[in-house]
Short mmCIF file of C-alpha atoms and ligand atoms in Angstrom, two decimals:
data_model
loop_
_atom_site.label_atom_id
_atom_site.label_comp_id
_atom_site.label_asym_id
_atom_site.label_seq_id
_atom_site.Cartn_x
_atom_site.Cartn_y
_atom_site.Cartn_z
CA UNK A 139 0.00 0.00 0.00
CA UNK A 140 1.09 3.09 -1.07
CA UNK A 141 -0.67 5.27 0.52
CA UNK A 142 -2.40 3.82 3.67
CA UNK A 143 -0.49 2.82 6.86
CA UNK A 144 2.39 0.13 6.96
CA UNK A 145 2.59 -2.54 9.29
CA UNK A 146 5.00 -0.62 11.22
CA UNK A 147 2.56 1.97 11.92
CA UNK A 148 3.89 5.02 9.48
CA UNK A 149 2.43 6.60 6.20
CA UNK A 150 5.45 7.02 4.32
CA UNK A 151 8.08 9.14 6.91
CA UNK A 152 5.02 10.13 9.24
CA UNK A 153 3.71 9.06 11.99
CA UNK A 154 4.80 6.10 15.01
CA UNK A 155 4.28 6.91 18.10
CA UNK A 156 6.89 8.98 19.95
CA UNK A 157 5.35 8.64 23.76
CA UNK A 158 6.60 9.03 26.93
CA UNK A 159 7.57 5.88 28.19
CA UNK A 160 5.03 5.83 30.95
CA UNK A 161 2.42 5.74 28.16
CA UNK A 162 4.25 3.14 26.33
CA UNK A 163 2.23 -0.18 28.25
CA UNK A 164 -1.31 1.82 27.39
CA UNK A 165 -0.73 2.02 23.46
CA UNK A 166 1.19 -1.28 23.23
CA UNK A 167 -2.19 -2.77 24.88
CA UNK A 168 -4.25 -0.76 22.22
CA UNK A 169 -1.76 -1.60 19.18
CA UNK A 170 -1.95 -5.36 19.82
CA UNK A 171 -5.59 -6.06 20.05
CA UNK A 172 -7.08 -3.25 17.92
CA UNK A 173 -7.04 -4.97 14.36
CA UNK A 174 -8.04 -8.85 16.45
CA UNK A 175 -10.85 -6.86 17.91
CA UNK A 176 -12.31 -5.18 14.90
CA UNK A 177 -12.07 -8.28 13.06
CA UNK A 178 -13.97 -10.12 15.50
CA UNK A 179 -17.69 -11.05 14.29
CA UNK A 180 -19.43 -9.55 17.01
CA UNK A 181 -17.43 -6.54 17.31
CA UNK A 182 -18.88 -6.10 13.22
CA UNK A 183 -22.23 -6.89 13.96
CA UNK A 184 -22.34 -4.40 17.39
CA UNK A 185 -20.74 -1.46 15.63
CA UNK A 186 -23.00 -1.70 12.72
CA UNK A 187 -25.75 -2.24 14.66
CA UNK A 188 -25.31 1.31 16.60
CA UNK A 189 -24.16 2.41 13.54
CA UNK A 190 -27.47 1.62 11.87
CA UNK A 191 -30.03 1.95 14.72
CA UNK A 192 -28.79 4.68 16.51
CA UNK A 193 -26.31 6.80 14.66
CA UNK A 194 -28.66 6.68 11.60
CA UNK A 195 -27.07 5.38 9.11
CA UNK A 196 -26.20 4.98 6.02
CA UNK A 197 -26.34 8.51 6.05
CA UNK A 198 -27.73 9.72 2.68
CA UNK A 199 -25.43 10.41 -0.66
CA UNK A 200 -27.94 13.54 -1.85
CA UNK A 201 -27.24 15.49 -5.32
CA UNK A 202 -26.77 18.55 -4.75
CA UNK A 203 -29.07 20.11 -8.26
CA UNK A 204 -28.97 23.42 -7.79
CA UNK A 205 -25.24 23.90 -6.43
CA UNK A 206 -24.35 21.41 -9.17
CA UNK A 207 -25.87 24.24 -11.95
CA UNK A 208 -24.26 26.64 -10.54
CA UNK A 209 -20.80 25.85 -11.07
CA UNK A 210 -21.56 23.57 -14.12
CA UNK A 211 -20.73 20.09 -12.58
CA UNK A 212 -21.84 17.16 -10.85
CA UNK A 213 -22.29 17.72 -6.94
CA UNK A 214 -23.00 14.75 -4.28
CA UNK A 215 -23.43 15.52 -0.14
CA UNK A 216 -22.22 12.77 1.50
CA UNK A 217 -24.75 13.72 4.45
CA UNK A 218 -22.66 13.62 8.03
CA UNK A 219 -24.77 15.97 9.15
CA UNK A 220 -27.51 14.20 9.42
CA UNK A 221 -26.22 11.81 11.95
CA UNK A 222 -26.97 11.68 15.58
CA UNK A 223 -25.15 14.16 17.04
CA UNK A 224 -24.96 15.77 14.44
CA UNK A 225 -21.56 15.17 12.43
CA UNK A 226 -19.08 12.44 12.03
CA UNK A 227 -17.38 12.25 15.04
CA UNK A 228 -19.76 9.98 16.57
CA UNK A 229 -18.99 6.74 14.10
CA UNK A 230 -15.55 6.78 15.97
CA UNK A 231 -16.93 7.24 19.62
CA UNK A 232 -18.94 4.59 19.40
CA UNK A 233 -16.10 2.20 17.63
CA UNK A 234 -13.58 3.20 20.07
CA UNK A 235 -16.08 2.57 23.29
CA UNK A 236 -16.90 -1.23 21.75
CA UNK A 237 -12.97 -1.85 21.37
CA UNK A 238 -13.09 -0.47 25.33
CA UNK A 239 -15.16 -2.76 26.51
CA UNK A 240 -13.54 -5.38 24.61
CA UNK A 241 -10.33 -5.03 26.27
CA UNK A 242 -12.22 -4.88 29.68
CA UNK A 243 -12.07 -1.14 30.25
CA UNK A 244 -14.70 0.87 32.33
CA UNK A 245 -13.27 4.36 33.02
CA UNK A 246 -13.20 6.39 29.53
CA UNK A 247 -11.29 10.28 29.13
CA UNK A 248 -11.20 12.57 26.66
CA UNK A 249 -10.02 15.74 25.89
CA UNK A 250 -11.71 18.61 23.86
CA UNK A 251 -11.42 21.98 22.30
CA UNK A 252 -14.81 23.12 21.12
CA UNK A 253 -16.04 20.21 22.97
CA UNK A 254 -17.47 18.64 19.76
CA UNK A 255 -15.37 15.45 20.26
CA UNK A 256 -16.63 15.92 24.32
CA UNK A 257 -20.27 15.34 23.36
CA UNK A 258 -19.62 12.38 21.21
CA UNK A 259 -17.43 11.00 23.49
CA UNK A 260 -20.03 11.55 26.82
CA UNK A 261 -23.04 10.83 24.21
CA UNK A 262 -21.34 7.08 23.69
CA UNK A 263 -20.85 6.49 27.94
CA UNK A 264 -24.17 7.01 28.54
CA UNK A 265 -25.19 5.07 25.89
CA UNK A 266 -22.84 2.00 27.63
CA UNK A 267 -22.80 3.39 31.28
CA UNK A 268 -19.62 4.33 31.27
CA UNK A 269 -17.70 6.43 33.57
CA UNK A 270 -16.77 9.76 31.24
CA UNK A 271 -13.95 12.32 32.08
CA UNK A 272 -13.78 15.26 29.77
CA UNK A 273 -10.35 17.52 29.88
CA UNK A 274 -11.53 21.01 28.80
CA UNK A 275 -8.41 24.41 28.84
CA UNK A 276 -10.59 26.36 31.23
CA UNK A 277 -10.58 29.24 28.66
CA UNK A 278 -12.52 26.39 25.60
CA UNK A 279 -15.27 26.03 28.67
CA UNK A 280 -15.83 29.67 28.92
CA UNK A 281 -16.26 29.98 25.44
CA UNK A 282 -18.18 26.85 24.74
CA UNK A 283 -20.60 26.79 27.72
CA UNK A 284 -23.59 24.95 25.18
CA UNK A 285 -21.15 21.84 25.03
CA UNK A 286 -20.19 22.24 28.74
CA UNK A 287 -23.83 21.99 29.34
CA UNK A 288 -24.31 19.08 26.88
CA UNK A 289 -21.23 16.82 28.52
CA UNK A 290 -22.88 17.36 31.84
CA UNK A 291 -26.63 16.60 31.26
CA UNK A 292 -24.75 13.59 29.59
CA UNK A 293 -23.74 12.47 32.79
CA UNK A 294 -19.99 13.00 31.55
CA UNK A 295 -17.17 14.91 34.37
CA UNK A 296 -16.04 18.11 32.65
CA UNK A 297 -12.14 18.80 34.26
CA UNK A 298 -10.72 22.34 33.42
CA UNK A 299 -6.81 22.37 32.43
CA UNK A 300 -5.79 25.17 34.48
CA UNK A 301 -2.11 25.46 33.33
CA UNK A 302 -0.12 26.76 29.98
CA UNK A 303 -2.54 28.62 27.81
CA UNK A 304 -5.08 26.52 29.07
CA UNK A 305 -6.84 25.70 25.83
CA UNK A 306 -6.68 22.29 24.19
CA UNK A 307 -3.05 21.49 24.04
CA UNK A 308 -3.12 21.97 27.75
CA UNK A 309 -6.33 19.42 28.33
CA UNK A 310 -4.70 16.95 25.97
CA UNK A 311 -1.07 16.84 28.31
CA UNK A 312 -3.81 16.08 31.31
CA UNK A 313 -5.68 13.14 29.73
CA UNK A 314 -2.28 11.77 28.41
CA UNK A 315 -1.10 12.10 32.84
CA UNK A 316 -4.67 10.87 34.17
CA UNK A 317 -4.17 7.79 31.28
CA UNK A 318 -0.41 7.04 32.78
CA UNK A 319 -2.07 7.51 36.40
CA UNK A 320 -4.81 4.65 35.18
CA UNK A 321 -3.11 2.41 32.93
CA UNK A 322 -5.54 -0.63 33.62
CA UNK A 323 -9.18 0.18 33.68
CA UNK A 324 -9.03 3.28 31.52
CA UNK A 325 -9.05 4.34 28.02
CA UNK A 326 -8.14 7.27 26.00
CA UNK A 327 -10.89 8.27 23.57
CA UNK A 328 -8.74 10.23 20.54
CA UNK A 329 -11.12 12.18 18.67
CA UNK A 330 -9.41 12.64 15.02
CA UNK A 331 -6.70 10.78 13.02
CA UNK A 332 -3.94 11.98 15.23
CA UNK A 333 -1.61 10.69 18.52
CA UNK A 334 0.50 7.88 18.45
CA UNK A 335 0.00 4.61 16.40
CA UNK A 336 -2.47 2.74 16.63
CA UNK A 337 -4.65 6.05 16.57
CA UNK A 338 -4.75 7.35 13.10
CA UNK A 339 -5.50 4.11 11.73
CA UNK A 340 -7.90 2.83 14.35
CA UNK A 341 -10.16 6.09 13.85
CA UNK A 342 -9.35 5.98 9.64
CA UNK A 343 -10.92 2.46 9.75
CA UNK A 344 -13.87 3.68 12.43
CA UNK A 345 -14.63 6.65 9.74
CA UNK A 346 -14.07 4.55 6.45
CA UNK A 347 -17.84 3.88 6.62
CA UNK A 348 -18.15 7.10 5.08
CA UNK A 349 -16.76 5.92 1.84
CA UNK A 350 -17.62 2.04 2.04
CA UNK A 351 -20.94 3.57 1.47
CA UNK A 352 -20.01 6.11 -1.00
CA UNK A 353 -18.96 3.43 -3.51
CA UNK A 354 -22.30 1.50 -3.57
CA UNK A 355 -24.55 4.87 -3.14
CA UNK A 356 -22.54 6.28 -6.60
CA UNK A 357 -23.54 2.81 -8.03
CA UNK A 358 -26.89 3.23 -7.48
CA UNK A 359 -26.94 6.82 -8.99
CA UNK A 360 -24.00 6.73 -10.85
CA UNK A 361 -23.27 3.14 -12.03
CA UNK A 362 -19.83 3.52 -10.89
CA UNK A 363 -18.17 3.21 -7.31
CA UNK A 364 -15.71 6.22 -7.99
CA UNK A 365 -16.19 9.80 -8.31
CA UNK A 366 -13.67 12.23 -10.11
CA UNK A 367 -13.28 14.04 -7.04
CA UNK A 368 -13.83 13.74 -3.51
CA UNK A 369 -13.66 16.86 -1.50
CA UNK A 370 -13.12 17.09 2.75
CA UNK A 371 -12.22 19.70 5.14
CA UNK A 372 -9.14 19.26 7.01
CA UNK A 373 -8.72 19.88 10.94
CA UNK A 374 -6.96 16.99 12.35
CA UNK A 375 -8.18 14.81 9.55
CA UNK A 376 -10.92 12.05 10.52
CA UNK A 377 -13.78 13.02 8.24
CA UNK A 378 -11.63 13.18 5.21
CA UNK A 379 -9.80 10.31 6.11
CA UNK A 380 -13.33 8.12 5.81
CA UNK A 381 -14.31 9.45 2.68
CA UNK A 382 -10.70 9.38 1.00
CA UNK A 383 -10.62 5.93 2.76
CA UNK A 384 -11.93 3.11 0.15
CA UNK A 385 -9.99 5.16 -2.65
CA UNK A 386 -6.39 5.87 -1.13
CA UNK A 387 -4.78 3.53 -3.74
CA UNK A 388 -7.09 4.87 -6.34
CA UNK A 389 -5.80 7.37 -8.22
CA UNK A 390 -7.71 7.90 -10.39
CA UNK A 391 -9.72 9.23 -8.16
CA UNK A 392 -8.84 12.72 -6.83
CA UNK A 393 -8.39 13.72 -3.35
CA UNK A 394 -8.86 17.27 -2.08
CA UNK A 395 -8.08 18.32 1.26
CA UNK A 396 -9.48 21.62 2.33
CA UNK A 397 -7.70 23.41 5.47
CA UNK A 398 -8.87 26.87 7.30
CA UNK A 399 -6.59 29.97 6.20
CA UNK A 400 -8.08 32.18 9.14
CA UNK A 401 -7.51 35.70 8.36
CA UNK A 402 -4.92 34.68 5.36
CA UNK A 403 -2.34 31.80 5.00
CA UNK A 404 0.26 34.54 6.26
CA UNK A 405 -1.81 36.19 8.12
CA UNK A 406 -0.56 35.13 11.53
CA UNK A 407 -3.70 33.59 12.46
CA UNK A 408 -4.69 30.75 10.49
CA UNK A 409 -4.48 26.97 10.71
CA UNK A 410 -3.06 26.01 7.16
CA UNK A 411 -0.66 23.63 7.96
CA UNK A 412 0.17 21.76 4.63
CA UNK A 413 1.57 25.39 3.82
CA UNK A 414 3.04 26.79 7.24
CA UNK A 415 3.88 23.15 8.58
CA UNK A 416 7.01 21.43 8.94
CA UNK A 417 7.90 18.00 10.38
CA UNK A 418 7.35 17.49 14.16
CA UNK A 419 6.18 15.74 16.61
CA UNK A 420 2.55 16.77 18.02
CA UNK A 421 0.30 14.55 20.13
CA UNK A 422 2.94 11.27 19.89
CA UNK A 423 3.09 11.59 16.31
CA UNK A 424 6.05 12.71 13.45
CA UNK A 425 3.53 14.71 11.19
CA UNK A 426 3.44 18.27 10.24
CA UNK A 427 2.54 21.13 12.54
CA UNK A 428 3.29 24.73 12.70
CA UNK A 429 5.90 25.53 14.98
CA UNK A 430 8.26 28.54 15.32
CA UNK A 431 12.31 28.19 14.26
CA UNK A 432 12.64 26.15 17.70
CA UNK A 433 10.21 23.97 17.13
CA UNK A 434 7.61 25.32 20.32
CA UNK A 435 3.74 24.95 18.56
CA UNK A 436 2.47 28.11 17.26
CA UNK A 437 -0.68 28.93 18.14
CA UNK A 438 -3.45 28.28 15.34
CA UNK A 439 -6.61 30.46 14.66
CA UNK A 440 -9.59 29.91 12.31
CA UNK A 441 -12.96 31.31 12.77
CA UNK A 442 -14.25 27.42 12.95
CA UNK A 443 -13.39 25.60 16.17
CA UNK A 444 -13.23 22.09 14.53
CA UNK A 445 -10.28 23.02 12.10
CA UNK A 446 -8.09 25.34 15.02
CA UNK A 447 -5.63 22.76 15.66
CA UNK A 448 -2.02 23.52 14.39
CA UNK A 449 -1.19 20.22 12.95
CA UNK A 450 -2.63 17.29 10.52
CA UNK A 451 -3.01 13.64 11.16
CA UNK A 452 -0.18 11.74 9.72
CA UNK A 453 -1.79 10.10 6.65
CA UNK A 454 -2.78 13.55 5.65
CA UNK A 455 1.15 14.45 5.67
CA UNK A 456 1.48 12.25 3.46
CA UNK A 457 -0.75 12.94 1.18
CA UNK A 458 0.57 16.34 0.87
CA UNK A 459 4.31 15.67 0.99
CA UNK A 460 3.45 12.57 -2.13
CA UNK A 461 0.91 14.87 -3.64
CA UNK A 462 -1.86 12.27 -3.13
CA UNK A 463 -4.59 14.72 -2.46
CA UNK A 464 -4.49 18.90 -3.12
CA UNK A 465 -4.36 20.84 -0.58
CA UNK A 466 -6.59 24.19 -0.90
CA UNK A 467 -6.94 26.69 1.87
CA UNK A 468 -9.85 28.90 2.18
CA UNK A 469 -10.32 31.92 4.36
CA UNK A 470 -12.86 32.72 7.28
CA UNK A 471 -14.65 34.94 4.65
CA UNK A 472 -14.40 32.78 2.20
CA UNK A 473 -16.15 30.16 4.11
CA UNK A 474 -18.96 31.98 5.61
CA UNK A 475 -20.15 32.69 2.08
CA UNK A 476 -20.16 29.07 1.41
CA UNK A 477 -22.21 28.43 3.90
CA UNK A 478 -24.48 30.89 3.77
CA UNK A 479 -24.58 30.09 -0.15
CA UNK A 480 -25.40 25.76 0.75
CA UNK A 481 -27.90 27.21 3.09
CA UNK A 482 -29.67 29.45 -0.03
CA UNK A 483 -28.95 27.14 -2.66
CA UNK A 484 -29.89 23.93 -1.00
CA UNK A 485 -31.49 23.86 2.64
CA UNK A 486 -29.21 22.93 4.59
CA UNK A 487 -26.93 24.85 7.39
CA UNK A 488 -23.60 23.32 7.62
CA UNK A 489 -20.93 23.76 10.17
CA UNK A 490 -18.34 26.55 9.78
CA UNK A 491 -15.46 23.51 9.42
CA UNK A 492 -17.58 22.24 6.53
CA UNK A 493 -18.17 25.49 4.88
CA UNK A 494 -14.47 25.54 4.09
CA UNK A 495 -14.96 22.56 1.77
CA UNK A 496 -17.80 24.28 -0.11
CA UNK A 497 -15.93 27.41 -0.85
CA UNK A 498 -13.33 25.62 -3.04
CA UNK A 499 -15.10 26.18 -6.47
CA UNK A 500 -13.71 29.67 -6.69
CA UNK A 501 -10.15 28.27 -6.46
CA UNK A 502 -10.96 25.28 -8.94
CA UNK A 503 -12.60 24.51 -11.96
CA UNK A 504 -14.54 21.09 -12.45
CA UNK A 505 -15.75 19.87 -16.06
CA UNK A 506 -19.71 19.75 -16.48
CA UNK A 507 -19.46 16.03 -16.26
CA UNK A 508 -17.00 15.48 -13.20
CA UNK A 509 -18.26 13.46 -10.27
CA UNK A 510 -17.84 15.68 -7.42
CA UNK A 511 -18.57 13.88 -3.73
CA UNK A 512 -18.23 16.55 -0.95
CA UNK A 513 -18.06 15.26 2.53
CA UNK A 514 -20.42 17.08 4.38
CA UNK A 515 -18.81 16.70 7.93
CA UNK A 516 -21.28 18.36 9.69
CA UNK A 517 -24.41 20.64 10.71
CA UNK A 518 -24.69 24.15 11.23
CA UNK A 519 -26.77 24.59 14.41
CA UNK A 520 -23.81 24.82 16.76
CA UNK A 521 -22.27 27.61 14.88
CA UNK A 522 -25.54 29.87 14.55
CA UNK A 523 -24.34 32.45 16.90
CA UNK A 524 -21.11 32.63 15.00
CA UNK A 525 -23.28 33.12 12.03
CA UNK A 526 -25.68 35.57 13.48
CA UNK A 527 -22.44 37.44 14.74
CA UNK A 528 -21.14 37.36 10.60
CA UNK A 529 -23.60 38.25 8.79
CA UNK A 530 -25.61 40.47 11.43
CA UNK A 531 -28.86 38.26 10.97
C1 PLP B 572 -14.49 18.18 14.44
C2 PLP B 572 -15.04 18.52 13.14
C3 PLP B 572 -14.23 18.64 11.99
C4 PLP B 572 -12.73 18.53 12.03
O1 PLP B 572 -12.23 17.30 12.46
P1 PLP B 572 -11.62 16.23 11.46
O2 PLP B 572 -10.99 15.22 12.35
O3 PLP B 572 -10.62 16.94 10.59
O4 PLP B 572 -12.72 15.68 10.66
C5 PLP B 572 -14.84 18.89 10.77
N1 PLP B 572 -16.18 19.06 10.67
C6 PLP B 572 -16.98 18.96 11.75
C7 PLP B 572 -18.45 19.15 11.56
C8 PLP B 572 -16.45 18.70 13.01
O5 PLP B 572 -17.26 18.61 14.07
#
């Protein structure tokens, strides 16, 4: 494989998992049983159970008409949005709280920014009955108070990170010391395709759903299982990592990746790492993140919460550094008109993270028959303040 993991745990020079060595008994656990566990019959027939009764899925693959006349080509929504909770995160929660149970855990952390990841992760513990602990920077809960709100009624334990800059970075260093405190009835809950190996891959194969049903949805509308594109915004990685999945080795199928300039790529508040990034290691992996000349993590900005992270899973890396997928990066401005334009043109509010992939059509030209299957991460009702606050509604 040329473009998905090895069996040594990198794509191409990225990824591993550079831990502390306290850690190292936790993620050796994880990275022997993971692929055992998911192969396991039951463990199939539980996940898509959930995935089926309670998530909601298959989640529609909807053509998009009048976006698609608009810019002269063909448009598919591969509808995240329409899951239970409301994006894609959840089809990972609820793999990664099976595989917990299956190796006999019954304490589950987390740690959050926006506290997106938060609610999926406290939405699967109840679900189970599962203890939930929820490391929040004590600056993300004062700005996120909805998702506090949601975690708690959830039954989840929200835990402010009271040191550094106290924002996610800072919750993330206290689930990795609460995991080494509780190496045996605990796991870690990652919420993207990032941290150490077995991460990325365990959460690509939890979100490859995404395009395991693309390919038989474009048969049935399409007569073909590939598109000519597939576009998906770009934070740490997860949702584009499902629906790039199934068609990594593919090439003829092409990949776009679509990351969050902020106020401009040189700005000095943005989050477009495939163009500020170089190699590091963020969150146990070798990947790219931005990082000043000595290498401390710079501080990322973008008007979305989701896509404010100052690095890129591993497989994404790759993709860049071998030219796999295009990376295009696309403003605040740009996509707030995006979204306010899907909302016009088609019904539906999307989140601010997947407005970035729907304001790529004024950096790139499609031909009027091109396939194009946008990953539509996630909805917009969490961000309607933000939106209010834009456009003065
Ligand atoms: C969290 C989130 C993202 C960004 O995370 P990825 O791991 O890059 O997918 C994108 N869209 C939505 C709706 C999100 O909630």
């Amino acid at each position: 494989m040329k473009y998905n993991i090895s069996n040594n745990g990198y794509y191409g020079d990225f990824g591993g998992a550079y831990i502390p060595e306290m850690l190292y008994p936790n993620v050796e656990e994880l990275r022997q049983n993971y692929l055992k566990i998911m192969a396991e019959p039951s463990f199939k027939e539980e996940f898509n159970q959930l995935l089926k009764d309670y998530v909601g899925r298959p989640s529609p693959l909807y053509f998009a008409r009048r976006l698609s006349k608009k810019y002269n080509t063909k448009i598919y929504l591969k509808r995240e949005d329409l899951n239970h909770t409301g994006a894609h995160k959840v089809n990972n929660t609820i793999g990664q709280i099976l595989m917990a149970q299956r190796l006999g855990k019954t304490r589950i952390i987390a740690e959050t920014g926006a506290g997106q990841h938060g609610v999926a992760t406290a939405t699967v513990c109840a679900l189970m009955g599962m203890e939930c602990i929820v490391y929040m920077g004590e600056i993300d809960i004062a700005r996120q108070a909805p998702n506090v709100a949601r975690m708690k009624m959830l039954g989840a334990k929200v835990v402010p990170a009271l040191s550094g800059s106290r924002t996610l970075k800072d919750a993330t260093n206290e689930a990795i010391r609460d995991w080494i405190n509780n190496p045996i009835n605990t796991h870690y809950i990652i919420g993207s395709v990032v941290g150490p190996h077995p991460y990325p891959d365990m959460v690509a194969r939890f979100q490859a759903v995404v395009s395991e049903e693309i390919q038989w949805q474009l048969k049935e509308k399409e007569g073909k299982t590939t598109p000519d594109y597939v576009v998906a915004c770009v934070g740490g990685g997860s949702n584009a990592a499902g629906a790039f999945y199934h068609y990594l080795e593919n090439t003829n199928v092409k990949l776009i990746a679509v990351e969050a300039a902020g106020k401009g790529i040189h700005s000095g508040e943005s989050a477009a790492t495939s163009v500020l990034g170089r190699e590091g290691i963020i969150h146990g992996s070798k990947t790219l993140l931005m990082q000043t000349k000595d290498g401390q993590i710079t501080e990322p900005y973008s008007i979305s919460a989701g896509l404010d992270y100052p690095g890129v899973g591993p497989m994404h890396a790759h993709l860049y550094k071998t030219g796999r997928a295009e990376f295009i990066s696309i403003t605040d401005d740009e996509a707030m008109t995006a979204g306010l334009e899907l909302s016009q043109l088609e019904g539906i509010i999307p989140a601010i993270e997947t407005s970035h992939a729907f304001a790529i059509f004024d950096h790139k030209k499609f031909k009027a028959d091109d396939v194009v299957v946008i990953n539509l991460s996630g909805r917009g009702d969490k961000d309607l303040q933000n939106y209010i606050d834009y456009f003065k509604l």
